[in-house]
């Protein structure tokens, strides 16, 4: 039996708990609504970032793009050439052969310009990235690296190239890096921004950053983890391994090894390899790439919504109706 005094104390305690709950209820409701609002805002921002033509960084991140551009303009040399073919495949060429196609400041600026051009190429379906004269890219021009030796300049350059290569990666084009000769440092990072990597027998990919006393800073480490896994990526980065075509194929960094090593024949074979993935209407290929990008970068609910949004632009469209009219069997 519980005594009357204990019953009184218990009732008083319950009343106190109840009164406290009533007072806190509006606060909890507001907090819940605030949390939902913040989550919705976060999801909206993430989804918006995936849209083409949107920069990854701005002044709120401490990134002043125009100031960085003025610095990069001081280091001329080389070019980034773009050829857009009628079959919807683009050819992006790194052209600074006197320096093994190393990125000058001007080339970094041009790369962003070419990415913006590709963002607006609505007929595009695929893209091949390669270097002139049988060399992919040896990284950054050391003249620019030496001149930009302060941590502030290093971070500014990092943000500029992270922004450029992230926008490149999000292009609604299926991209292939054709690696001939060496792909080192920043050149190795560039290969990871492509959807696929083809190598010739003599080519080598090497992340030499550790030997330069730095780490990959153009997004290459993060993308490498996604491609080959964290354990393998740590080995590759910390061991500064020279990944020849066989080893790159073994660990999953390369997708195929092409037999010819001369520039023209390898480029022709790379186009033939890519055509198997970009055959069909441009809007469908671009929609598939967008869906894969959202699945990689967004939360599940956002990615599912993005799939529905892409489907809405295709369902009942010309390609869909034509396919239905043909009544083709897909088991052959």
Short mmCIF file of C-alpha atoms in Angstrom, two decimals:
data_model
loop_
_atom_site.label_atom_id
_atom_site.label_comp_id
_atom_site.label_asym_id
_atom_site.label_seq_id
_atom_site.Cartn_x
_atom_site.Cartn_y
_atom_site.Cartn_z
CA UNK A 1 0.00 0.00 0.00
CA UNK A 2 1.15 3.50 -0.85
CA UNK A 3 0.65 5.97 1.99
CA UNK A 4 -1.46 9.11 1.52
CA UNK A 5 1.65 11.26 1.89
CA UNK A 6 3.42 9.34 -0.87
CA UNK A 7 0.31 9.57 -3.07
CA UNK A 8 0.27 13.34 -2.58
CA UNK A 9 3.93 13.65 -3.47
CA UNK A 10 3.40 11.47 -6.57
CA UNK A 11 0.43 13.59 -7.70
CA UNK A 12 2.41 16.81 -7.20
CA UNK A 13 5.30 15.34 -9.22
CA UNK A 14 2.98 14.34 -12.07
CA UNK A 15 1.43 17.82 -12.11
CA UNK A 16 4.88 19.40 -12.29
CA UNK A 17 5.90 17.14 -15.17
CA UNK A 18 2.63 17.88 -16.96
CA UNK A 19 2.97 21.65 -16.55
CA UNK A 20 6.57 21.50 -17.78
CA UNK A 21 5.50 19.43 -20.80
CA UNK A 22 2.73 21.92 -21.67
CA UNK A 23 5.18 24.83 -21.48
CA UNK A 24 7.80 23.07 -23.64
CA UNK A 25 5.37 21.72 -26.24
CA UNK A 26 5.22 24.90 -28.35
CA UNK A 27 9.03 25.12 -28.23
CA UNK A 28 9.38 21.50 -29.37
CA UNK A 29 6.90 22.14 -32.17
CA UNK A 30 8.82 25.23 -33.28
CA UNK A 31 12.11 23.32 -33.05
CA UNK A 32 10.70 20.48 -35.13
CA UNK A 33 9.36 22.91 -37.71
CA UNK A 34 12.71 24.70 -37.75
CA UNK A 35 14.57 21.41 -38.20
CA UNK A 36 12.26 20.42 -41.05
CA UNK A 37 12.73 23.85 -42.63
CA UNK A 38 16.52 23.63 -42.36
CA UNK A 39 16.50 20.11 -43.80
CA UNK A 40 14.29 21.17 -46.71
CA UNK A 41 16.54 24.17 -47.32
CA UNK A 42 19.62 21.94 -47.27
CA UNK A 43 18.05 19.49 -49.71
CA UNK A 44 17.02 22.35 -51.98
CA UNK A 45 20.55 23.74 -52.01
CA UNK A 46 22.06 20.33 -52.76
CA UNK A 47 19.62 19.73 -55.62
CA UNK A 48 20.24 23.20 -57.03
CA UNK A 49 24.01 22.70 -56.97
CA UNK A 50 23.62 19.69 -59.28
CA UNK A 51 22.06 21.87 -61.97
CA UNK A 52 24.41 22.66 -64.83
CA UNK A 53 25.78 26.18 -64.96
CA UNK A 54 25.93 26.55 -61.16
CA UNK A 55 29.27 27.23 -59.45
CA UNK A 56 30.32 25.10 -56.53
CA UNK A 57 31.77 28.05 -54.57
CA UNK A 58 31.02 31.76 -54.21
CA UNK A 59 32.02 34.66 -51.95
CA UNK A 60 30.23 33.12 -48.96
CA UNK A 61 32.88 30.39 -49.09
CA UNK A 62 35.65 32.97 -49.31
CA UNK A 63 36.04 32.32 -53.03
CA UNK A 64 36.51 35.35 -55.28
CA UNK A 65 36.57 33.94 -58.79
CA UNK A 66 37.42 37.15 -60.63
CA UNK A 67 40.47 37.74 -58.43
CA UNK A 68 41.70 34.19 -59.11
CA UNK A 69 41.20 34.69 -62.84
CA UNK A 70 43.39 37.81 -62.78
CA UNK A 71 46.16 35.82 -61.13
CA UNK A 72 45.90 32.92 -63.61
CA UNK A 73 46.00 35.30 -66.57
CA UNK A 74 49.59 36.11 -65.63
CA UNK A 75 50.70 32.61 -66.71
CA UNK A 76 50.05 32.18 -70.45
CA UNK A 77 50.86 29.21 -72.66
CA UNK A 78 49.08 26.28 -74.27
CA UNK A 79 45.40 25.91 -75.02
CA UNK A 80 42.32 23.77 -74.37
CA UNK A 81 40.78 22.97 -77.73
CA UNK A 82 37.21 21.73 -78.20
CA UNK A 83 35.75 20.09 -81.27
CA UNK A 84 32.02 19.36 -81.26
CA UNK A 85 31.07 16.72 -83.80
CA UNK A 86 27.69 16.19 -85.46
CA UNK A 87 27.31 12.76 -83.87
CA UNK A 88 27.13 14.43 -80.44
CA UNK A 89 30.65 13.47 -79.35
CA UNK A 90 33.04 16.24 -78.34
CA UNK A 91 36.84 16.06 -78.38
CA UNK A 92 38.60 18.09 -75.68
CA UNK A 93 42.35 18.39 -76.29
CA UNK A 94 44.98 19.54 -73.78
CA UNK A 95 47.54 21.28 -75.96
CA UNK A 96 50.80 22.40 -74.37
CA UNK A 97 53.11 19.79 -75.85
CA UNK A 98 56.34 21.68 -75.05
CA UNK A 99 55.56 21.05 -71.35
CA UNK A 100 53.94 17.61 -71.60
CA UNK A 101 50.55 19.36 -71.73
CA UNK A 102 50.97 20.79 -68.22
CA UNK A 103 48.24 23.21 -67.16
CA UNK A 104 49.28 26.84 -67.47
CA UNK A 105 47.14 29.52 -65.82
CA UNK A 106 45.62 30.36 -69.19
CA UNK A 107 44.71 26.71 -69.75
CA UNK A 108 42.94 26.54 -66.39
CA UNK A 109 40.86 29.54 -67.43
CA UNK A 110 40.16 28.01 -70.83
CA UNK A 111 39.10 24.73 -69.26
CA UNK A 112 36.35 26.54 -67.34
CA UNK A 113 35.31 28.32 -70.55
CA UNK A 114 35.08 24.99 -72.38
CA UNK A 115 33.04 23.46 -69.54
CA UNK A 116 30.58 26.35 -69.75
CA UNK A 117 30.43 25.87 -73.54
CA UNK A 118 29.69 22.16 -73.03
CA UNK A 119 27.00 22.96 -70.44
CA UNK A 120 25.18 24.83 -73.20
CA UNK A 121 25.70 22.17 -75.90
CA UNK A 122 22.22 20.64 -75.87
CA UNK A 123 23.00 18.23 -78.73
CA UNK A 124 25.99 16.75 -76.91
CA UNK A 125 26.00 13.16 -75.69
CA UNK A 126 29.63 12.19 -75.11
CA UNK A 127 33.09 13.67 -74.59
CA UNK A 128 36.65 12.40 -75.02
CA UNK A 129 39.47 14.16 -73.16
CA UNK A 130 43.01 13.60 -74.38
CA UNK A 131 46.38 15.30 -74.66
CA UNK A 132 48.25 16.35 -77.77
CA UNK A 133 51.36 14.52 -79.00
CA UNK A 134 50.75 11.20 -77.22
CA UNK A 135 50.88 12.67 -73.70
CA UNK A 136 47.85 13.20 -71.49
CA UNK A 137 48.92 15.82 -68.93
CA UNK A 138 51.86 16.23 -66.55
CA UNK A 139 49.94 18.36 -64.01
CA UNK A 140 50.43 22.07 -63.37
CA UNK A 141 53.07 24.29 -64.96
CA UNK A 142 55.77 24.62 -62.31
CA UNK A 143 56.28 28.32 -63.12
CA UNK A 144 52.74 29.01 -61.94
CA UNK A 145 53.13 26.68 -58.94
CA UNK A 146 56.29 28.48 -57.77
CA UNK A 147 54.71 31.91 -58.15
CA UNK A 148 51.58 30.87 -56.23
CA UNK A 149 53.47 29.57 -53.21
CA UNK A 150 51.40 31.07 -50.36
CA UNK A 151 48.71 28.94 -48.65
CA UNK A 152 46.10 31.56 -49.61
CA UNK A 153 46.97 31.26 -53.29
CA UNK A 154 47.05 27.48 -53.05
CA UNK A 155 43.56 27.32 -51.56
CA UNK A 156 42.21 29.83 -54.09
CA UNK A 157 43.60 27.74 -56.95
CA UNK A 158 42.22 24.59 -55.36
CA UNK A 159 38.71 26.06 -55.14
CA UNK A 160 38.90 27.28 -58.74
CA UNK A 161 39.87 23.84 -60.10
CA UNK A 162 37.49 21.98 -57.77
CA UNK A 163 34.69 24.14 -59.10
CA UNK A 164 35.73 23.58 -62.73
CA UNK A 165 36.17 19.81 -62.47
CA UNK A 166 32.99 19.32 -60.42
CA UNK A 167 31.02 21.18 -63.09
CA UNK A 168 32.81 19.06 -65.67
CA UNK A 169 31.88 15.86 -63.83
CA UNK A 170 28.22 16.95 -63.67
CA UNK A 171 27.94 17.60 -67.41
CA UNK A 172 25.07 15.60 -68.96
CA UNK A 173 27.65 13.99 -71.24
CA UNK A 174 29.24 10.56 -70.86
CA UNK A 175 32.95 11.37 -70.65
CA UNK A 176 36.08 9.32 -71.33
CA UNK A 177 39.70 10.15 -70.53
CA UNK A 178 41.97 8.75 -73.24
CA UNK A 179 45.29 8.38 -71.43
CA UNK A 180 48.35 8.20 -73.67
CA UNK A 181 51.80 8.67 -72.19
CA UNK A 182 51.81 10.22 -68.72
CA UNK A 183 48.93 11.48 -66.60
CA UNK A 184 50.58 12.93 -63.50
CA UNK A 185 49.50 15.13 -60.59
CA UNK A 186 46.70 17.37 -61.77
CA UNK A 187 46.53 15.32 -64.97
CA UNK A 188 45.81 12.21 -62.91
CA UNK A 189 43.13 14.15 -61.02
CA UNK A 190 41.54 15.19 -64.31
CA UNK A 191 41.14 11.54 -65.34
CA UNK A 192 39.06 10.90 -62.20
CA UNK A 193 36.59 13.61 -63.23
CA UNK A 194 35.71 11.54 -66.31
CA UNK A 195 33.16 8.74 -66.21
CA UNK A 196 35.58 6.26 -67.82
CA UNK A 197 39.30 5.93 -68.43
CA UNK A 198 40.88 4.26 -71.47
CA UNK A 199 44.63 3.70 -71.53
CA UNK A 200 47.11 2.64 -74.17
CA UNK A 201 49.63 -0.07 -73.34
CA UNK A 202 52.51 2.35 -72.67
CA UNK A 203 50.52 4.91 -70.65
CA UNK A 204 50.95 5.60 -66.92
CA UNK A 205 48.77 7.33 -64.32
CA UNK A 206 50.59 8.61 -61.25
CA UNK A 207 49.43 10.73 -58.33
CA UNK A 208 52.76 12.38 -57.43
CA UNK A 209 51.35 14.83 -54.89
CA UNK A 210 53.07 13.30 -51.85
CA UNK A 211 56.46 13.73 -53.48
CA UNK A 212 55.60 17.42 -53.99
CA UNK A 213 54.79 17.77 -50.29
CA UNK A 214 51.06 18.27 -50.87
CA UNK A 215 47.84 16.29 -51.36
CA UNK A 216 45.46 16.17 -54.33
CA UNK A 217 43.42 19.37 -54.21
CA UNK A 218 41.34 19.40 -57.39
CA UNK A 219 38.94 16.80 -55.99
CA UNK A 220 41.05 13.88 -57.21
CA UNK A 221 41.39 12.09 -53.87
CA UNK A 222 37.64 12.14 -53.20
CA UNK A 223 36.83 10.90 -56.70
CA UNK A 224 39.55 8.24 -56.56
CA UNK A 225 37.99 6.80 -53.40
CA UNK A 226 34.68 6.52 -55.21
CA UNK A 227 36.30 4.79 -58.20
CA UNK A 228 38.59 2.23 -56.52
CA UNK A 229 37.64 2.32 -52.83
CA UNK A 230 39.31 3.92 -49.82
CA UNK A 231 41.92 1.22 -49.06
CA UNK A 232 43.14 1.02 -52.64
CA UNK A 233 43.08 4.82 -52.99
CA UNK A 234 45.22 5.21 -49.88
CA UNK A 235 47.77 2.80 -51.32
CA UNK A 236 47.86 4.61 -54.65
CA UNK A 237 48.20 8.08 -53.10
CA UNK A 238 50.63 7.28 -50.28
CA UNK A 239 52.72 4.93 -52.41
CA UNK A 240 52.79 7.36 -55.37
CA UNK A 241 52.54 4.25 -57.52
CA UNK A 242 53.23 4.35 -61.25
CA UNK A 243 50.03 2.74 -62.46
CA UNK A 244 50.67 1.23 -65.87
CA UNK A 245 47.75 0.11 -67.99
CA UNK A 246 47.67 -3.45 -66.62
CA UNK A 247 47.73 -2.40 -62.97
CA UNK A 248 45.19 0.39 -63.52
CA UNK A 249 42.90 -2.12 -65.20
CA UNK A 250 43.38 -4.62 -62.35
CA UNK A 251 42.38 -2.19 -59.59
CA UNK A 252 39.46 -0.74 -61.57
CA UNK A 253 40.91 2.67 -62.40
CA UNK A 254 41.08 1.91 -66.13
CA UNK A 255 38.10 0.50 -68.01
CA UNK A 256 39.95 -0.87 -71.02
CA UNK A 257 43.40 -0.93 -72.60
CA UNK A 258 43.63 0.04 -76.26
CA UNK A 259 46.24 -1.69 -78.39
CA UNK A 260 47.35 1.11 -80.73
CA UNK A 261 49.56 3.76 -79.18
CA UNK A 262 49.66 6.40 -81.93
CA UNK A 263 47.46 9.41 -81.28
CA UNK A 264 45.16 9.25 -84.31
CA UNK A 265 44.36 5.52 -84.11
CA UNK A 266 43.84 5.57 -80.34
CA UNK A 267 41.47 8.52 -80.65
CA UNK A 268 39.51 6.71 -83.34
CA UNK A 269 39.23 3.60 -81.18
CA UNK A 270 38.19 5.68 -78.18
CA UNK A 271 35.33 7.14 -80.22
CA UNK A 272 34.23 3.65 -81.28
CA UNK A 273 34.34 2.52 -77.64
CA UNK A 274 32.29 5.51 -76.49
CA UNK A 275 29.68 5.15 -79.22
CA UNK A 276 28.29 1.99 -77.60
CA UNK A 277 27.18 4.12 -74.63
CA UNK A 278 25.97 7.24 -76.46
CA UNK A 279 23.99 5.63 -79.28
CA UNK A 280 20.43 6.88 -79.22
CA UNK A 281 18.61 10.20 -78.72
CA UNK A 282 20.59 12.93 -76.97
CA UNK A 283 17.82 13.69 -74.47
CA UNK A 284 17.78 10.08 -73.25
CA UNK A 285 21.57 9.80 -72.90
CA UNK A 286 21.72 13.13 -71.10
CA UNK A 287 18.84 12.07 -68.85
CA UNK A 288 20.68 8.87 -67.89
CA UNK A 289 23.82 10.81 -67.00
CA UNK A 290 21.81 13.25 -64.88
CA UNK A 291 20.15 10.37 -63.03
CA UNK A 292 23.50 8.74 -62.28
CA UNK A 293 24.93 12.07 -61.04
CA UNK A 294 22.01 12.57 -58.66
CA UNK A 295 22.28 8.98 -57.41
CA UNK A 296 25.96 9.55 -56.66
CA UNK A 297 25.71 12.92 -54.96
CA UNK A 298 22.23 13.31 -53.46
CA UNK A 299 20.29 11.72 -50.63
CA UNK A 300 17.99 8.90 -51.76
CA UNK A 301 14.79 10.97 -51.58
CA UNK A 302 16.35 13.71 -53.67
CA UNK A 303 17.75 11.26 -56.20
CA UNK A 304 14.37 9.58 -56.58
CA UNK A 305 12.74 12.97 -57.12
CA UNK A 306 15.35 13.81 -59.74
CA UNK A 307 14.60 10.54 -61.56
CA UNK A 308 10.93 11.50 -61.67
CA UNK A 309 11.79 14.98 -62.95
CA UNK A 310 13.95 13.55 -65.72
CA UNK A 311 11.30 10.95 -66.61
CA UNK A 312 8.69 13.71 -66.92
CA UNK A 313 10.74 15.27 -69.73
CA UNK A 314 10.99 11.94 -71.61
CA UNK A 315 7.77 9.98 -71.00
CA UNK A 316 5.50 10.35 -74.02
CA UNK A 317 8.25 12.20 -75.87
CA UNK A 318 9.43 11.48 -79.43
CA UNK A 319 12.02 8.84 -78.46
CA UNK A 320 9.59 7.05 -76.13
CA UNK A 321 6.73 7.03 -78.64
CA UNK A 322 9.00 5.87 -81.46
CA UNK A 323 10.31 2.99 -79.34
CA UNK A 324 6.77 1.92 -78.42
CA UNK A 325 5.66 2.09 -82.06
CA UNK A 326 8.47 -0.25 -83.10
CA UNK A 327 7.38 -2.83 -80.50
CA UNK A 328 10.94 -4.07 -80.38
CA UNK A 329 11.91 -7.11 -78.36
CA UNK A 330 14.82 -6.51 -75.98
CA UNK A 331 15.66 -10.14 -75.25
CA UNK A 332 17.59 -10.68 -78.47
#
